[in-house]
Coordinates of C-alpha atoms in Angstrom, one line a residue:
Chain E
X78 CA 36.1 109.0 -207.5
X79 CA 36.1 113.3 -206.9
X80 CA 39.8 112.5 -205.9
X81 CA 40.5 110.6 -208.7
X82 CA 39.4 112.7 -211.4
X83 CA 41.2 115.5 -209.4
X84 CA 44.7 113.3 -209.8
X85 CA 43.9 113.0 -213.4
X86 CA 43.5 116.3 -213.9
X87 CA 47.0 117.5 -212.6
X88 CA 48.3 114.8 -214.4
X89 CA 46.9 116.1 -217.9
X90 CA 48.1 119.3 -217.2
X91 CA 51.3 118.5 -216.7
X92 CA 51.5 115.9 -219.7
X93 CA 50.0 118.8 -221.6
X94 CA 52.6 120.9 -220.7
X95 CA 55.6 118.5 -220.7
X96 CA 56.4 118.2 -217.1
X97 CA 55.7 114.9 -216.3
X98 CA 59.3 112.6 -215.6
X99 CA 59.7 109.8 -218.5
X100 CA 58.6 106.8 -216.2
X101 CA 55.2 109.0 -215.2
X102 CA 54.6 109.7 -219.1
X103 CA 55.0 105.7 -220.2
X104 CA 53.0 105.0 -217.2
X105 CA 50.2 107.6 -218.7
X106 CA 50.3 106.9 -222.1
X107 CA 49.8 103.2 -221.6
X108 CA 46.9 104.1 -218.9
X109 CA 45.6 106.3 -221.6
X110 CA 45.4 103.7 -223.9
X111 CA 43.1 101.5 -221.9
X112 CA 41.1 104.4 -219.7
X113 CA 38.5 105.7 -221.9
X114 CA 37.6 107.7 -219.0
X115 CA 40.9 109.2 -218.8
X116 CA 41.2 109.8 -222.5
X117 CA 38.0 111.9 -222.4
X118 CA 39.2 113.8 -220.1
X119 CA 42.4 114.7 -222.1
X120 CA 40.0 115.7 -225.2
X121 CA 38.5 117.8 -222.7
X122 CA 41.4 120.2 -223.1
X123 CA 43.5 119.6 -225.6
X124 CA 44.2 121.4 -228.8
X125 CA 43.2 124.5 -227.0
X126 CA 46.6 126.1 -226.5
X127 CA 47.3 125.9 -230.3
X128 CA 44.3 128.2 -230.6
X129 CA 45.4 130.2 -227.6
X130 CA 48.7 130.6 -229.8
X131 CA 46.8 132.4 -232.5
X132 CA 46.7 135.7 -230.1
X133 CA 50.1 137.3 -230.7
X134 CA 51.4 140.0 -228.4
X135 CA 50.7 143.3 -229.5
X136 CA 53.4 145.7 -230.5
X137 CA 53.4 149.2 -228.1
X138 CA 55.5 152.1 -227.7
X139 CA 57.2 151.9 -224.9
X140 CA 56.6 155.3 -223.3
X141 CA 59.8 157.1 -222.1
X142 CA 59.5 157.0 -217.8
X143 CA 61.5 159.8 -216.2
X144 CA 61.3 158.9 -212.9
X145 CA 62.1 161.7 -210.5
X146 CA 61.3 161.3 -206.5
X147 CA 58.8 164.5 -205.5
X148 CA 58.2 165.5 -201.7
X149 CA 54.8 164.0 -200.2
X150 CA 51.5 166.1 -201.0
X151 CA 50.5 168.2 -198.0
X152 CA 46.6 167.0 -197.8
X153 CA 44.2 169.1 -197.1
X154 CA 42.3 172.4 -197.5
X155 CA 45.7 174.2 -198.7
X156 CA 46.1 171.0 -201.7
X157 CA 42.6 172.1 -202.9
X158 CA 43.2 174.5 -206.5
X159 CA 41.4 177.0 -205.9
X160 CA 43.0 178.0 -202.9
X161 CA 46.4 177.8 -204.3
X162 CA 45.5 179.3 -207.2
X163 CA 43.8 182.3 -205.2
X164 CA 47.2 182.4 -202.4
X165 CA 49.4 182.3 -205.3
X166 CA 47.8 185.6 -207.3
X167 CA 47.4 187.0 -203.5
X168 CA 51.3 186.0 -202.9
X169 CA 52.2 187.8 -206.2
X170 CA 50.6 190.8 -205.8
X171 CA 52.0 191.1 -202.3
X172 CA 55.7 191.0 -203.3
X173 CA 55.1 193.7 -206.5
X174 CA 53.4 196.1 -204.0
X175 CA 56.2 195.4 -201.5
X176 CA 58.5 195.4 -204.2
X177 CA 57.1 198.7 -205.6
X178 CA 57.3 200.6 -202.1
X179 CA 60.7 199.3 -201.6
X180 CA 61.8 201.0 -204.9
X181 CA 60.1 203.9 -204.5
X182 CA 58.4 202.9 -207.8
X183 CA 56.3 205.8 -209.2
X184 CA 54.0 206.8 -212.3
X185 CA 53.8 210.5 -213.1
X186 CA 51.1 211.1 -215.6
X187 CA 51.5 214.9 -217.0
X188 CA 49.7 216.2 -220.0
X189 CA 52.4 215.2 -222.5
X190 CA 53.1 212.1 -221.1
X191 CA 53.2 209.2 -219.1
X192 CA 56.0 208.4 -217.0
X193 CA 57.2 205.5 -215.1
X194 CA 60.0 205.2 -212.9
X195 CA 62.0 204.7 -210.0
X196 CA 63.1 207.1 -206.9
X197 CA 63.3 210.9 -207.7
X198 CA 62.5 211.6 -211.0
X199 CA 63.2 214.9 -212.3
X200 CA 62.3 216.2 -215.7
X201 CA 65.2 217.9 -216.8
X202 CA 64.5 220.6 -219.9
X203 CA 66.2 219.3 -222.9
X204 CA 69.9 219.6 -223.2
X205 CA 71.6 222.1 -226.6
X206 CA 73.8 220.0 -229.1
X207 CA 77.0 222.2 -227.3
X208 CA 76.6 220.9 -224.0
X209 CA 76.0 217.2 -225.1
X210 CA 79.2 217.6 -226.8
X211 CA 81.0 219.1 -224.0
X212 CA 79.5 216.4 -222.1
X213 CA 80.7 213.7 -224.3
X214 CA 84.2 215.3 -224.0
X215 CA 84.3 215.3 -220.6
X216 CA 82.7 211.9 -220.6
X217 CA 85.4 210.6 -223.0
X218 CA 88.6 212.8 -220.9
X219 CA 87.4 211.2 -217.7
X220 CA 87.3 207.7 -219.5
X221 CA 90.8 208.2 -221.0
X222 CA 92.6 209.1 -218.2
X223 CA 90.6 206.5 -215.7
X224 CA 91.9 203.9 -218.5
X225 CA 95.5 205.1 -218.7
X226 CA 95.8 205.1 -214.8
X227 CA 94.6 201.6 -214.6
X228 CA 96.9 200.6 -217.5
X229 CA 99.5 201.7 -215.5
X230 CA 99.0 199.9 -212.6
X231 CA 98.6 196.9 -214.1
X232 CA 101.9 197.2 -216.0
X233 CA 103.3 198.1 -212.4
X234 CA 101.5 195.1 -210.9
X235 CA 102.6 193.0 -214.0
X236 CA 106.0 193.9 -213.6
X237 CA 105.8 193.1 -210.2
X238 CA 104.4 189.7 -210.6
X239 CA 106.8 189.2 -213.5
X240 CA 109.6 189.9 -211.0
X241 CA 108.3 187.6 -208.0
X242 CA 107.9 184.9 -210.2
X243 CA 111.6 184.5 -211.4
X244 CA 112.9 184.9 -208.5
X245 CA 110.6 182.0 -207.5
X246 CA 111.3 180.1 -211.1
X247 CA 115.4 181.2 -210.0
X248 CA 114.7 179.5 -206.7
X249 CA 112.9 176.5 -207.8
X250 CA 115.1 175.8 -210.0
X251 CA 118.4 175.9 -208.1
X252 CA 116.7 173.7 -205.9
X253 CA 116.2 171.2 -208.3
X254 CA 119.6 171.5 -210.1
X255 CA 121.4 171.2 -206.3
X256 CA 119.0 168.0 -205.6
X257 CA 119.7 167.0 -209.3
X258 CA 123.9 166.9 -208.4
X259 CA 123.3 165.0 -205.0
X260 CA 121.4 162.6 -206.9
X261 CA 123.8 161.9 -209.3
X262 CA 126.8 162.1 -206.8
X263 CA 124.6 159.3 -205.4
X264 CA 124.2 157.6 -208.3
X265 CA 127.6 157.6 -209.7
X266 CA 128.7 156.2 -205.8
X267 CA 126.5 153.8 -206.5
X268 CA 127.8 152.7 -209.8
X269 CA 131.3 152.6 -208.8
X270 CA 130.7 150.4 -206.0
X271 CA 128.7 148.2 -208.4
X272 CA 131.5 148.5 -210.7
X273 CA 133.7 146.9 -208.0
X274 CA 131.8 144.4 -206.7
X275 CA 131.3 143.0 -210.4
X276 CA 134.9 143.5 -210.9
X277 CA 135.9 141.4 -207.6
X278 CA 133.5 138.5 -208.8
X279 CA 135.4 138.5 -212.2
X280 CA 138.6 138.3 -210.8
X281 CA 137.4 135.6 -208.7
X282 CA 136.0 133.6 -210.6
X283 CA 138.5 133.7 -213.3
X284 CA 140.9 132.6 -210.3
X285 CA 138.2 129.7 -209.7
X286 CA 138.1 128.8 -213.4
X287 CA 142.1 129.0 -213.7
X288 CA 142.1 126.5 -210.8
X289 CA 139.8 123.9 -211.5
X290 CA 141.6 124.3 -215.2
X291 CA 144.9 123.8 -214.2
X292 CA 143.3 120.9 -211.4
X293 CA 142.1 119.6 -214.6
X294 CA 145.3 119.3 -217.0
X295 CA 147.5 117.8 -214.1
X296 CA 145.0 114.9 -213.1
X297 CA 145.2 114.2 -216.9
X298 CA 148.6 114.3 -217.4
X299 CA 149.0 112.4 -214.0
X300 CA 147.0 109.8 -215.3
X301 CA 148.4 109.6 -218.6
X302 CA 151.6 109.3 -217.3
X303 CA 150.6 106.8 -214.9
X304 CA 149.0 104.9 -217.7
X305 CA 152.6 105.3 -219.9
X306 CA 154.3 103.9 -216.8
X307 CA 152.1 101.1 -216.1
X308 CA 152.3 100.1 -219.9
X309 CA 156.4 100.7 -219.8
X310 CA 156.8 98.9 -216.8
X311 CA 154.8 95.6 -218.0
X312 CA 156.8 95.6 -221.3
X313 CA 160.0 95.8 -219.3
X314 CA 158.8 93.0 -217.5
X315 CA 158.1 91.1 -220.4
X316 CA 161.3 92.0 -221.8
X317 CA 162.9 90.9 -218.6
X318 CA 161.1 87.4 -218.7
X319 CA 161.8 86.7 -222.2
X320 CA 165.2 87.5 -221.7
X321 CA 165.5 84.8 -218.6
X322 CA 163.9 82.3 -221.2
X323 CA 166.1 82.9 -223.3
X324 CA 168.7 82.6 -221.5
X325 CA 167.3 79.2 -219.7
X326 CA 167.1 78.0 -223.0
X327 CA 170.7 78.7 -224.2
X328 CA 172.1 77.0 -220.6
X329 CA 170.3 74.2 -221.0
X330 CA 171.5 74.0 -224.6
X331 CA 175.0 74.6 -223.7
X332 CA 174.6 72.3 -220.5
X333 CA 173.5 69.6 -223.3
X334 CA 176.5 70.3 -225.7
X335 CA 178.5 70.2 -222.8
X336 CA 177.1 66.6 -221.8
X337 CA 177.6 65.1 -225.3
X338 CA 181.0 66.6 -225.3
X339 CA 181.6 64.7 -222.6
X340 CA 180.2 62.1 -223.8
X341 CA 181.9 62.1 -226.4
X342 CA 185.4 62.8 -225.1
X343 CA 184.4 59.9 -222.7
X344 CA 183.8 57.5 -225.4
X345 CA 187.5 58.7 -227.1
X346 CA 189.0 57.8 -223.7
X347 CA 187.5 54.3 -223.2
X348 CA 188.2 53.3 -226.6
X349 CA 192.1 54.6 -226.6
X350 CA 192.2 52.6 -223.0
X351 CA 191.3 49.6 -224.7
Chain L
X293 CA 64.1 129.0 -220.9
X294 CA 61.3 131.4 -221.8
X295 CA 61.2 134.9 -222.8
X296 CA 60.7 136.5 -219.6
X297 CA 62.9 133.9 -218.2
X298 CA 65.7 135.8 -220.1
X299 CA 65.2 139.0 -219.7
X300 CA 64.3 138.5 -216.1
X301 CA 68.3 136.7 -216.0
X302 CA 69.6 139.9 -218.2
X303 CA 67.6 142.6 -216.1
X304 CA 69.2 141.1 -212.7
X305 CA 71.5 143.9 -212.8
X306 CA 69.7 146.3 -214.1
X307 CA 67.4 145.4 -210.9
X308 CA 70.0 145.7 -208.6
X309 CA 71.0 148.7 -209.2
X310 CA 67.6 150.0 -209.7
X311 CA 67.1 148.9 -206.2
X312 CA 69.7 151.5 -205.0
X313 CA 67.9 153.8 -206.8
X314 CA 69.6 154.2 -210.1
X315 CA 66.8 155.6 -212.0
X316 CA 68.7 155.0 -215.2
X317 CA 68.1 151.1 -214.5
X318 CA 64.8 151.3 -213.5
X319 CA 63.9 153.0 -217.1
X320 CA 65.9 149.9 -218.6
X321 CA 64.3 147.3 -216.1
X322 CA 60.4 149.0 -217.5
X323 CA 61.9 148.8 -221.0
X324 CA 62.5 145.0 -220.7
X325 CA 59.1 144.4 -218.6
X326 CA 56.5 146.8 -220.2
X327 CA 55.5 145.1 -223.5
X328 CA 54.6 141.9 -221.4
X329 CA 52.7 143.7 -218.8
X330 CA 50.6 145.9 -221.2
X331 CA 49.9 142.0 -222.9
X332 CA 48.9 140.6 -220.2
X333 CA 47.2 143.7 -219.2
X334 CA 45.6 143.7 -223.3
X335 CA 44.9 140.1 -222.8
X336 CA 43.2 140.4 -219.3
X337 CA 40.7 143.4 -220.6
X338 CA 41.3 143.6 -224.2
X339 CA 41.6 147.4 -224.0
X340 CA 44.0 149.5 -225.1
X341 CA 43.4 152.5 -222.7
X342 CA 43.0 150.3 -219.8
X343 CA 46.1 148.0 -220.7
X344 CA 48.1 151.4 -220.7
X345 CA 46.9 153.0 -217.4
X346 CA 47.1 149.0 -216.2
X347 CA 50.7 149.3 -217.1
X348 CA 51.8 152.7 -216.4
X349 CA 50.3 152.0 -212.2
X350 CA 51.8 148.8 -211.9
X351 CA 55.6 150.6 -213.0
X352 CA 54.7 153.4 -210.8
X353 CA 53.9 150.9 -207.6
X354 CA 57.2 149.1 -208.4
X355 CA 59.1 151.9 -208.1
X356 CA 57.5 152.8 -204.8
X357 CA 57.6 148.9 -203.5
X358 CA 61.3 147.9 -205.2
X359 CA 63.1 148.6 -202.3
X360 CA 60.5 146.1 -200.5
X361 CA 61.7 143.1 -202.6
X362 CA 63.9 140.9 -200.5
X363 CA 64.4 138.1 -202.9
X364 CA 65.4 139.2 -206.4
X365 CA 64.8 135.7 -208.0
X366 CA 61.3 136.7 -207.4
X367 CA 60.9 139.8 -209.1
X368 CA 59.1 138.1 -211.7
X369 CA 56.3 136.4 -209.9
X370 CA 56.5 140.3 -207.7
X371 CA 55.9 142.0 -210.9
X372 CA 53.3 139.8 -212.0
X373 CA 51.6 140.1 -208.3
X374 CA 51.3 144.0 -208.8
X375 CA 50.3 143.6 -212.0
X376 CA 47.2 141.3 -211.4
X377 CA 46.0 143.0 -208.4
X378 CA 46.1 146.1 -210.7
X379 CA 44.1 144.7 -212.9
X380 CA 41.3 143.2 -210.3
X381 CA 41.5 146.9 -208.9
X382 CA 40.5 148.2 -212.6
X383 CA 38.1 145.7 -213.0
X384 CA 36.1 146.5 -210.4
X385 CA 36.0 149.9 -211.4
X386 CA 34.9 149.2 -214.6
X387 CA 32.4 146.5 -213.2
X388 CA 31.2 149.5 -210.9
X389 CA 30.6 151.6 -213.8
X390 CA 28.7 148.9 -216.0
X391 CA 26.2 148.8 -213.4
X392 CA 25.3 152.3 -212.9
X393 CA 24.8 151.9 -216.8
X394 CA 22.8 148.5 -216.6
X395 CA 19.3 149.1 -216.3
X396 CA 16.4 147.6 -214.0
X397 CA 15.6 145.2 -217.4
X398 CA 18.6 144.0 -217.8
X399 CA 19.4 140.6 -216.8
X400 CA 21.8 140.7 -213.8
X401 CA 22.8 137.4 -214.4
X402 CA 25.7 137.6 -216.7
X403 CA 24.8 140.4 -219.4
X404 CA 28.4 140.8 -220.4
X405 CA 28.5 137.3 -221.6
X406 CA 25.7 136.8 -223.6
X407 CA 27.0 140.2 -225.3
X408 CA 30.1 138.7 -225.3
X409 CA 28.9 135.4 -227.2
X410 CA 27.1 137.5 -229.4
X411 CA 30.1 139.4 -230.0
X412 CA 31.8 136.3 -230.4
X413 CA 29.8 134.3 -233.3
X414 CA 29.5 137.9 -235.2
X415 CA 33.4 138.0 -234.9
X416 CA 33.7 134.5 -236.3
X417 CA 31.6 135.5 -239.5
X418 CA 34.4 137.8 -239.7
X419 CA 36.9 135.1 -239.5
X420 CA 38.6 137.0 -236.7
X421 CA 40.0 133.6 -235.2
X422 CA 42.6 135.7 -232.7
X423 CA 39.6 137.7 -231.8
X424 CA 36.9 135.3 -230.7
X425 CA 40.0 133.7 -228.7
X426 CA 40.6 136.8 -226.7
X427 CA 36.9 137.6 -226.6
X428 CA 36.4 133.5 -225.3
X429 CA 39.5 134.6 -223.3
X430 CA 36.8 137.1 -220.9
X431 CA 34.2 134.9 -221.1
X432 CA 35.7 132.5 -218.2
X433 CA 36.2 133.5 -214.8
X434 CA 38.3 136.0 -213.6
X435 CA 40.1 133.1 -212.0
X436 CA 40.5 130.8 -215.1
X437 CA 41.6 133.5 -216.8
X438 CA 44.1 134.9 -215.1
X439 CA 45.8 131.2 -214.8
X440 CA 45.5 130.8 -218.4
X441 CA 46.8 134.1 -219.5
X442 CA 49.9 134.0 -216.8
X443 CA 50.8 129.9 -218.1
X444 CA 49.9 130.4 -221.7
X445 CA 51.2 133.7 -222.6
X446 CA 53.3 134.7 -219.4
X447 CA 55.3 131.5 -219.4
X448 CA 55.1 131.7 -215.8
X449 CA 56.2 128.2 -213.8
X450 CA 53.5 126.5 -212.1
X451 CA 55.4 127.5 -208.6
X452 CA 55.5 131.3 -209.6
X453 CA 51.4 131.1 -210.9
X454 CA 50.7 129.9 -207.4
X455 CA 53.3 132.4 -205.7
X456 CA 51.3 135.3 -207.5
X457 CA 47.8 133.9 -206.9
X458 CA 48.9 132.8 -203.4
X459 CA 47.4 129.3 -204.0
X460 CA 49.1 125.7 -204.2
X461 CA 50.4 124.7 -207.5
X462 CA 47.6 121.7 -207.9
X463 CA 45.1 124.5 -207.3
X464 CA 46.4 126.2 -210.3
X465 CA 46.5 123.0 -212.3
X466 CA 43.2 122.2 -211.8
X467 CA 42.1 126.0 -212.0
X468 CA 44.3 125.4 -215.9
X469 CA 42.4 122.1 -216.3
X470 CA 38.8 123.3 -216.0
X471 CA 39.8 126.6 -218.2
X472 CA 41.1 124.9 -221.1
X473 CA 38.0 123.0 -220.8
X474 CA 35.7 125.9 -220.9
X475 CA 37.6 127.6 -223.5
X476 CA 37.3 124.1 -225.5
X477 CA 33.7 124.8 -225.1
X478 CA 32.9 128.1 -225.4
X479 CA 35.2 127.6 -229.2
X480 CA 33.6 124.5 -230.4
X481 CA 30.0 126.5 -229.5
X482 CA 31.6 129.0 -231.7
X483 CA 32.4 126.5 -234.3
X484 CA 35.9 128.2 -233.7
X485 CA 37.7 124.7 -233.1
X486 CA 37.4 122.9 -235.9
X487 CA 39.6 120.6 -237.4
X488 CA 40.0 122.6 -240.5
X489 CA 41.5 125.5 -238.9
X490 CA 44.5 123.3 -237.3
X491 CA 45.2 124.7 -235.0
X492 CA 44.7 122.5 -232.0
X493 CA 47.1 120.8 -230.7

């Protein structure tokens, strides 16, 4: 009976959800029609997934996953924050007061001021507006002729390069002017033999053409002429044969006037004899 | 062919290549998959938060366990594997923290469902029919439920429910069969399935 009802119940299911075979579903619904047992058990669970069907999906923002690949955690005391948060201020403050000593940083505190710097620091007294200007000059002089002598050299080194690079333009192109001529030499080789070739194959089959042509006209003519003979010669023959009738017919004509002349003349005789 | 049928056939590409670590495709392969894993997730706890963090782990275990899948036709019911046990895993987290908050008067027989049945008739006053549904939803076993919620809303094949719950597919069928029948219950208590609504099928 346990086994039974288990059956049945795979068997709802999959009538519920459409995946029973044709025969298995005719075979159910008739069942179902005389198993009250079996149809209680299918209003057990039906009309549940319409229900089910109320609950629609919820909309969500799909959140925008940038997935990079990070080294493995180190575990342990040195992962706690505290720690790293204490080494890292301990770290920093390190490397400035390396940093510092390295750069020979100073602070010079006087009673006008403050000052801050690095290396030697040397508080000059201020300078008079002359020697600023004289300064400038000599600043400006310096710049001027520093400028002019690298202007030079670059015009030198521009010339220079302008120089190298015909020759190397000159060269490259001569090169490709003397491979140009070899390749057309080449090519124009090429086309005369071509040209010869096609012209022996014109020639020749002209020759061909001419041949069979002429091959052609005397086999007609042959045959016509063989024709006119044949005909010629039967009508000579006919001629010929009429001819001989004819003349049959005349000597047996004359062969008959002949026999009635004689007749005749026979007849005169035979009755002047009696 | 279901939903997830089709975008598991469109994302096949997008898998394979997430496989060899394209991380362009793997974006694409969680835009096709995370709505219906935040659902189910929804579904399974009817909570927002927890459907999120739910959804955001199970993404983050794929992409540490992709290059694990052999057999790509199975990403689905894969998915749907890391998905569930994330969800048991949150679960009993948040069944842990009920207790601590369930005091020695409390019934320890099942005080979530009576709330819950409360919860539920109040709801229906409020003719919030998708509401006591969900809410009926969590009122079954974790087992029932999860059948339910992968077949119902999932569209997952018998084969691939039992592939993710590691069970035979008449297990399933008759874990479907006895769900449906307590959810049939649990409604008509909450004069939820009625013949006026028509709904039922």
């Amino acid at each position: 009976m346990v086994m039974e009802n288990k059956a049945n119940e795979e068997r709802i299911i999959d009538y519920l959800y459409g995946e029973m075979s044709t025969t298995d579903l005719a075979m159910f619904k008739k069942e179902l029609a005389v198993n009250s047992e079996l149809k209680r058990q299918l209003d057990d669970v039906s009309g549940v997934s319409g229900h089910l069907d109320m609950v629609k999906d919820r909309e969500v923002v799909i959140p925008p996953v940038m997935i990079r690949r990070t080294a493995p955690k180190t575990k342990g005391a040195f992962s706690h924050g505290a720690f790293r948060w204490g080494l890292s201020i301990a770290a920093s403050l390190l490397i400035l007061m390396v940093a510092g000593y390295l750069m020979d940083f100073k602070i010079i505190k006087t009673k006008e001021s403050t000052m801050i710097g690095f290396g030697e620091m040397n508080v000059k007294p201020e300078l008079s507006e002359l020697e600023v200007k004289q300064w400038i000059a000599r600043a400006v002089d310096q710049q001027q002729k520093e400028t002019s002598g690298a202007i030079l050299t670059l015009q030198t080194d521009l010339e220079t390069r302008l120089g190298e690079s015909e020759k190397v333009q000159e060269q490259a192109w001569n090169k490709a002017l003397s491979k140009q001529y070899v390749k057309q030499e080449e090519i124009m080789q090429l086309y005369v033999a071509q040209l010869n070739d096609s012209n022996k194959k014109m020639i020749e089959d002209f020759f061909l053409v001419s041949n069979q042509t002429q091959k052609k006209y005397m086999n007609r003519v042959l045959a016509d002429f063989s024709d006119f003979y044949q005909k010629q010669r039967s009508y000579d023959l006919e001629m010929i044969q009429s001819n001989l009738g004819m003349l049959e017919n005349s000597y047996s004509t004359r062969q008959l006037e002949q026999e009635n002349m004689l007749a005749s003349l026979y007849n005169i005789v035979k009755t002047q004899s009696k | 062919m279901s939903l997830p049928d089709l975008a598991s056939h469109h994302s096949e590409q997008m898998l394979m290549r997430a496989k060899l670590g394209d991380e362009l495709s793997f974006n694409a392969l969680v835009g096709v998959w995370y709505k219906r894993i935040y659902n189910f997730s929804y579904k399974y706890f009817v909570d927002h938060d927890m459907a999120t963090e739910v959804s955001q782990r199970t993404f983050i275990k794929m992409y540490d366990k992709l290059s694990d899948l052999e057999d790509n036709s199975k990403f689905k019911s894969w998915l749907y594997i890391i998905a569930l046990n994330v969800c048991r895993e949150e679960g009993r987290k948040k069944s842990r923290v009920a207790k601590m908050f369930v005091s020695e008067n409390d019934e320890s027989n099942s005080p979530q469902q009576t709330e819950m049945v409360d919860s539920v008739a109040h709801t229906l006053e409020q003719a919030e029919l998708s509401q006591i549904v969900i809410d009926s939803l969590n009122i079954l076993s974790d087992e029932q439920k999860e059948v339910i919620l992968m077949k119902e809303y999932e569209g997952l094949k018998f084969r691939e429910i039992a592939e993710v719950l590691n069970v035979s597919e008449n297990t399933v069928k008759s874990r479907l069969y006895y769900g449906l029948g307590n959810m049939k219950k649990i409604l008509v208590k909450n004069r939820a399935f009625n013949e006026s609504y028509g709904y039922g099928k």
